[in-house]
Amino acid sequence: MKKTATPQKFITISSLSILLSMLTGIMGAPLLRVLRKTYGPIAFWILGIVVTGAAWLLNAQPLALFLGSVWMTLGAYMELEQRGLGWWISGLLSVAVGSVAAGLGIMGAFKRNGINTYAEVQKLVEQFSQKVQEMNPAVKLDPGVLMQQVPSAVVIMLVLALGLGLIFERRVFSWLNLPREKIASQLKLLEYRLPDYFIWVAMTAFLLTMVSFGGKAVAILAVNILNVSIVLYFFQGLAVLEVFLNSMRAGLFMRVLTYIILVGQLLPILAVVGLVDYWVDFRARLRKMKAPTENS
């Protein structure tokens, strides 16, 4: 069957991406990336403005914030990627754009709903915490801590969306039987590695959460940086895991079981693996182990 981008597929991709984004916030990202690469920037941005604007006008501000910030992040990354910028710079800038969009949206939503002071915002967070605890009594949320970590929560959501978009893009193209244009600067999961200097950023942030230095503002900043660092190193651990499974020639069942256990239940372990990879370089060792086996 010939791979073609038809109007019917555009409707399918648009509908599924919007639905998944509404339900999960980030799972529509791979479809949004395919939409942008297949149908171009005009269709991508117009659809994003229409969907986000409609959610806002229907008084669904939280949904509009999710959709708008994720849309901005993926769109900005694509624009920068196609101009030849490396994945790290493109990722930093696009997540920054998405975060600014989310921040402006939050302020706009507060203003529209008559929330103008810090005390009113704090009261809103307390009400949210109470509702969560009513739904699940086992979950204990401190409203003060929750407010302090909102910035990293926004950034983490956008990083996860971008990561999922890059990882599952190829599979979505294959599933929809669409032609896929490769970009020279495009990141491959197996090659994902944070810049070496970032280890010192993460370690400094961790240290500042353990000791009292610089006051409360520094501690809050350090916690937010550490939260984001854990997610970034999780993806590096995921890359190590993928190379390991490839070296083991793991089948579909083994891959699914491994991902359910490690990604679904033991996510922090992968983050630790990604962190330790800075010193150990697991992938280089796995490839050296694999080479003699193939030659024997």
mmCIF file of N, CA and C in Angstrom, residues 150-212:
data_model
loop_
_atom_site.group_PDB
_atom_site.id
_atom_site.type_symbol
_atom_site.label_atom_id
_atom_site.label_comp_id
_atom_site.label_asym_id
_atom_site.label_seq_id
_atom_site.Cartn_x
_atom_site.Cartn_y
_atom_site.Cartn_z
ATOM 1 N N VAL A 150 5.435 23.328 41.803
ATOM 2 C CA VAL A 150 4.643 23.503 40.577
ATOM 3 C C VAL A 150 5.525 23.784 39.359
ATOM 4 N N PRO A 151 6.563 24.668 39.467
ATOM 5 C CA PRO A 151 7.406 24.913 38.284
ATOM 6 C C PRO A 151 8.028 23.643 37.708
ATOM 7 N N SER A 152 8.584 22.785 38.582
ATOM 8 C CA SER A 152 9.198 21.559 38.068
ATOM 9 C C SER A 152 8.146 20.598 37.531
ATOM 10 N N ALA A 153 6.947 20.613 38.102
ATOM 11 C CA ALA A 153 5.874 19.745 37.596
ATOM 12 C C ALA A 153 5.508 20.121 36.168
ATOM 13 N N VAL A 154 5.449 21.423 35.885
ATOM 14 C CA VAL A 154 5.146 21.895 34.530
ATOM 15 C C VAL A 154 6.247 21.472 33.568
ATOM 16 N N VAL A 155 7.504 21.708 33.964
ATOM 17 C CA VAL A 155 8.640 21.361 33.106
ATOM 18 C C VAL A 155 8.696 19.855 32.865
ATOM 19 N N ILE A 156 8.461 19.061 33.909
ATOM 20 C CA ILE A 156 8.492 17.602 33.774
ATOM 21 C C ILE A 156 7.422 17.126 32.796
ATOM 22 N N MET A 157 6.228 17.702 32.895
ATOM 23 C CA MET A 157 5.156 17.333 31.965
ATOM 24 C C MET A 157 5.583 17.580 30.519
ATOM 25 N N LEU A 158 6.226 18.726 30.278
ATOM 26 C CA LEU A 158 6.640 19.073 28.918
ATOM 27 C C LEU A 158 7.799 18.194 28.452
ATOM 28 N N VAL A 159 8.729 17.880 29.359
ATOM 29 C CA VAL A 159 9.853 16.993 29.015
ATOM 30 C C VAL A 159 9.339 15.600 28.664
ATOM 31 N N LEU A 160 8.399 15.098 29.453
ATOM 32 C CA LEU A 160 7.822 13.777 29.180
ATOM 33 C C LEU A 160 7.096 13.767 27.837
ATOM 34 N N ALA A 161 6.343 14.830 27.563
ATOM 35 C CA ALA A 161 5.630 14.914 26.285
ATOM 36 C C ALA A 161 6.613 14.910 25.124
ATOM 37 N N LEU A 162 7.657 15.702 25.240
ATOM 38 C CA LEU A 162 8.662 15.764 24.172
ATOM 39 C C LEU A 162 9.368 14.423 24.016
ATOM 40 N N GLY A 163 9.726 13.806 25.150
ATOM 41 C CA GLY A 163 10.395 12.509 25.090
ATOM 42 C C GLY A 163 9.528 11.436 24.456
ATOM 43 N N LEU A 164 8.263 11.374 24.835
ATOM 44 C CA LEU A 164 7.342 10.396 24.249
ATOM 45 C C LEU A 164 7.154 10.653 22.759
ATOM 46 N N GLY A 165 7.084 11.935 22.392
ATOM 47 C CA GLY A 165 6.925 12.273 20.983
ATOM 48 C C GLY A 165 8.089 11.772 20.141
ATOM 49 N N LEU A 166 9.306 11.925 20.661
ATOM 50 C CA LEU A 166 10.492 11.497 19.922
ATOM 51 C C LEU A 166 10.632 9.972 19.894
ATOM 52 N N ILE A 167 10.297 9.325 21.007
ATOM 53 C CA ILE A 167 10.477 7.871 21.099
ATOM 54 C C ILE A 167 9.485 7.113 20.227
ATOM 55 N N PHE A 168 8.224 7.541 20.239
ATOM 56 C CA PHE A 168 7.175 6.769 19.565
ATOM 57 C C PHE A 168 6.785 7.321 18.193
ATOM 58 N N GLU A 169 7.474 8.333 17.747
ATOM 59 C CA GLU A 169 7.175 8.919 16.430
ATOM 60 C C GLU A 169 7.246 7.883 15.314
ATOM 61 N N ARG A 170 8.337 7.106 15.282
ATOM 62 C CA ARG A 170 8.526 6.137 14.205
ATOM 63 C C ARG A 170 7.408 5.106 14.177
ATOM 64 N N ARG A 171 6.974 4.648 15.348
ATOM 65 C CA ARG A 171 5.910 3.646 15.415
ATOM 66 C C ARG A 171 4.580 4.213 14.925
ATOM 67 N N VAL A 172 4.311 5.477 15.231
ATOM 68 C CA VAL A 172 3.064 6.095 14.772
ATOM 69 C C VAL A 172 3.074 6.264 13.262
ATOM 70 N N PHE A 173 4.207 6.650 12.709
ATOM 71 C CA PHE A 173 4.333 6.754 11.253
ATOM 72 C C PHE A 173 4.051 5.399 10.604
ATOM 73 N N SER A 174 4.627 4.347 11.181
ATOM 74 C CA SER A 174 4.429 3.005 10.632
ATOM 75 C C SER A 174 2.975 2.566 10.763
ATOM 76 N N TRP A 175 2.370 2.821 11.909
ATOM 77 C CA TRP A 175 0.982 2.426 12.159
ATOM 78 C C TRP A 175 0.020 3.113 11.186
ATOM 79 N N LEU A 176 0.270 4.383 10.901
ATOM 80 C CA LEU A 176 -0.596 5.139 9.997
ATOM 81 C C LEU A 176 -0.187 5.007 8.529
ATOM 82 N N ASN A 177 0.899 4.265 8.281
ATOM 83 C CA ASN A 177 1.387 4.049 6.923
ATOM 84 C C ASN A 177 1.643 5.382 6.210
ATOM 85 N N LEU A 178 2.439 6.238 6.883
ATOM 86 C CA LEU A 178 2.766 7.544 6.340
ATOM 87 C C LEU A 178 4.257 7.619 6.027
ATOM 88 N N PRO A 179 4.627 8.368 4.997
ATOM 89 C CA PRO A 179 6.052 8.532 4.692
ATOM 90 C C PRO A 179 6.735 9.339 5.781
ATOM 91 N N ARG A 180 7.912 8.906 6.205
ATOM 92 C CA ARG A 180 8.627 9.581 7.291
ATOM 93 C C ARG A 180 9.927 10.169 6.784
ATOM 94 N N GLU A 181 10.032 11.479 6.919
ATOM 95 C CA GLU A 181 11.239 12.176 6.495
ATOM 96 C C GLU A 181 12.189 12.281 7.679
ATOM 97 N N LYS A 182 13.385 11.756 7.517
ATOM 98 C CA LYS A 182 14.369 11.806 8.589
ATOM 99 C C LYS A 182 15.121 13.131 8.549
ATOM 100 N N ILE A 183 15.422 13.651 9.738
ATOM 101 C CA ILE A 183 16.152 14.900 9.871
ATOM 102 C C ILE A 183 17.540 14.586 10.419
ATOM 103 N N ALA A 184 18.560 15.201 9.821
ATOM 104 C CA ALA A 184 19.939 14.880 10.205
ATOM 105 C C ALA A 184 20.206 15.112 11.683
ATOM 106 N N SER A 185 19.617 16.163 12.239
ATOM 107 C CA SER A 185 19.874 16.505 13.638
ATOM 108 C C SER A 185 18.942 15.788 14.611
ATOM 109 N N GLN A 186 18.118 14.870 14.090
ATOM 110 C CA GLN A 186 17.117 14.219 14.944
ATOM 111 C C GLN A 186 17.766 13.299 15.961
ATOM 112 N N LEU A 187 17.265 13.359 17.188
ATOM 113 C CA LEU A 187 17.803 12.545 18.275
ATOM 114 C C LEU A 187 17.327 11.104 18.170
ATOM 115 N N LYS A 188 18.245 10.169 18.433
ATOM 116 C CA LYS A 188 17.900 8.753 18.518
ATOM 117 C C LYS A 188 18.018 8.322 19.972
ATOM 118 N N LEU A 189 17.029 7.551 20.447
ATOM 119 C CA LEU A 189 16.998 7.159 21.850
ATOM 120 C C LEU A 189 18.280 6.453 22.275
ATOM 121 N N LEU A 190 18.795 5.561 21.432
ATOM 122 C CA LEU A 190 19.983 4.791 21.809
ATOM 123 C C LEU A 190 21.206 5.685 22.002
ATOM 124 N N GLU A 191 21.186 6.895 21.433
ATOM 125 C CA GLU A 191 22.325 7.811 21.528
ATOM 126 C C GLU A 191 22.087 8.925 22.545
ATOM 127 N N TYR A 192 20.947 8.878 23.240
ATOM 128 C CA TYR A 192 20.611 9.949 24.183
ATOM 129 C C TYR A 192 21.572 9.946 25.361
ATOM 130 N N ARG A 193 22.221 11.069 25.559
ATOM 131 C CA ARG A 193 23.138 11.228 26.692
ATOM 132 C C ARG A 193 23.189 12.709 27.048
ATOM 133 N N LEU A 194 22.945 13.013 28.298
ATOM 134 C CA LEU A 194 22.987 14.402 28.736
ATOM 135 C C LEU A 194 24.416 14.939 28.652
ATOM 136 N N PRO A 195 24.576 16.243 28.403
ATOM 137 C CA PRO A 195 25.924 16.824 28.403
ATOM 138 C C PRO A 195 26.643 16.549 29.717
ATOM 139 N N ASP A 196 27.946 16.349 29.658
ATOM 140 C CA ASP A 196 28.710 15.963 30.843
ATOM 141 C C ASP A 196 28.572 16.968 31.986
ATOM 142 N N TYR A 197 28.516 18.252 31.640
ATOM 143 C CA TYR A 197 28.474 19.261 32.696
ATOM 144 C C TYR A 197 27.179 19.190 33.521
ATOM 145 N N PHE A 198 26.130 18.563 32.955
ATOM 146 C CA PHE A 198 24.851 18.553 33.662
ATOM 147 C C PHE A 198 24.912 17.727 34.935
ATOM 148 N N ILE A 199 25.869 16.789 35.021
ATOM 149 C CA ILE A 199 25.990 15.987 36.228
ATOM 150 C C ILE A 199 26.269 16.874 37.429
ATOM 151 N N TRP A 200 27.032 17.950 37.206
ATOM 152 C CA TRP A 200 27.373 18.844 38.310
ATOM 153 C C TRP A 200 26.178 19.713 38.698
ATOM 154 N N VAL A 201 25.337 20.033 37.728
ATOM 155 C CA VAL A 201 24.105 20.755 38.032
ATOM 156 C C VAL A 201 23.220 19.899 38.931
ATOM 157 N N ALA A 202 23.053 18.618 38.544
ATOM 158 C CA ALA A 202 22.202 17.710 39.316
ATOM 159 C C ALA A 202 22.765 17.458 40.707
ATOM 160 N N MET A 203 24.069 17.240 40.808
ATOM 161 C CA MET A 203 24.681 16.950 42.102
ATOM 162 C C MET A 203 24.643 18.167 43.023
ATOM 163 N N THR A 204 24.840 19.341 42.464
ATOM 164 C CA THR A 204 24.751 20.568 43.268
ATOM 165 C C THR A 204 23.341 20.762 43.793
ATOM 166 N N ALA A 205 22.355 20.529 42.928
ATOM 167 C CA ALA A 205 20.957 20.653 43.353
ATOM 168 C C ALA A 205 20.649 19.658 44.474
ATOM 169 N N PHE A 206 21.138 18.425 44.326
ATOM 170 C CA PHE A 206 20.919 17.415 45.362
ATOM 171 C C PHE A 206 21.553 17.837 46.687
ATOM 172 N N LEU A 207 22.779 18.363 46.615
ATOM 173 C CA LEU A 207 23.479 18.810 47.823
ATOM 174 C C LEU A 207 22.712 19.924 48.520
ATOM 175 N N LEU A 208 22.174 20.861 47.743
ATOM 176 C CA LEU A 208 21.460 22.000 48.320
ATOM 177 C C LEU A 208 20.123 21.601 48.939
ATOM 178 N N THR A 209 19.602 20.430 48.555
ATOM 179 C CA THR A 209 18.381 19.945 49.218
ATOM 180 C C THR A 209 18.707 19.259 50.542
ATOM 181 N N MET A 210 19.969 18.891 50.728
ATOM 182 C CA MET A 210 20.382 18.181 51.935
ATOM 183 C C MET A 210 20.905 19.116 53.026
ATOM 184 N N VAL A 211 21.465 20.259 52.624
ATOM 185 C CA VAL A 211 22.061 21.181 53.596
ATOM 186 C C VAL A 211 21.366 22.537 53.514
ATOM 187 N N SER A 212 21.371 23.258 54.610
ATOM 188 C CA SER A 212 20.772 24.588 54.653
ATOM 189 C C SER A 212 21.816 25.605 54.207
#
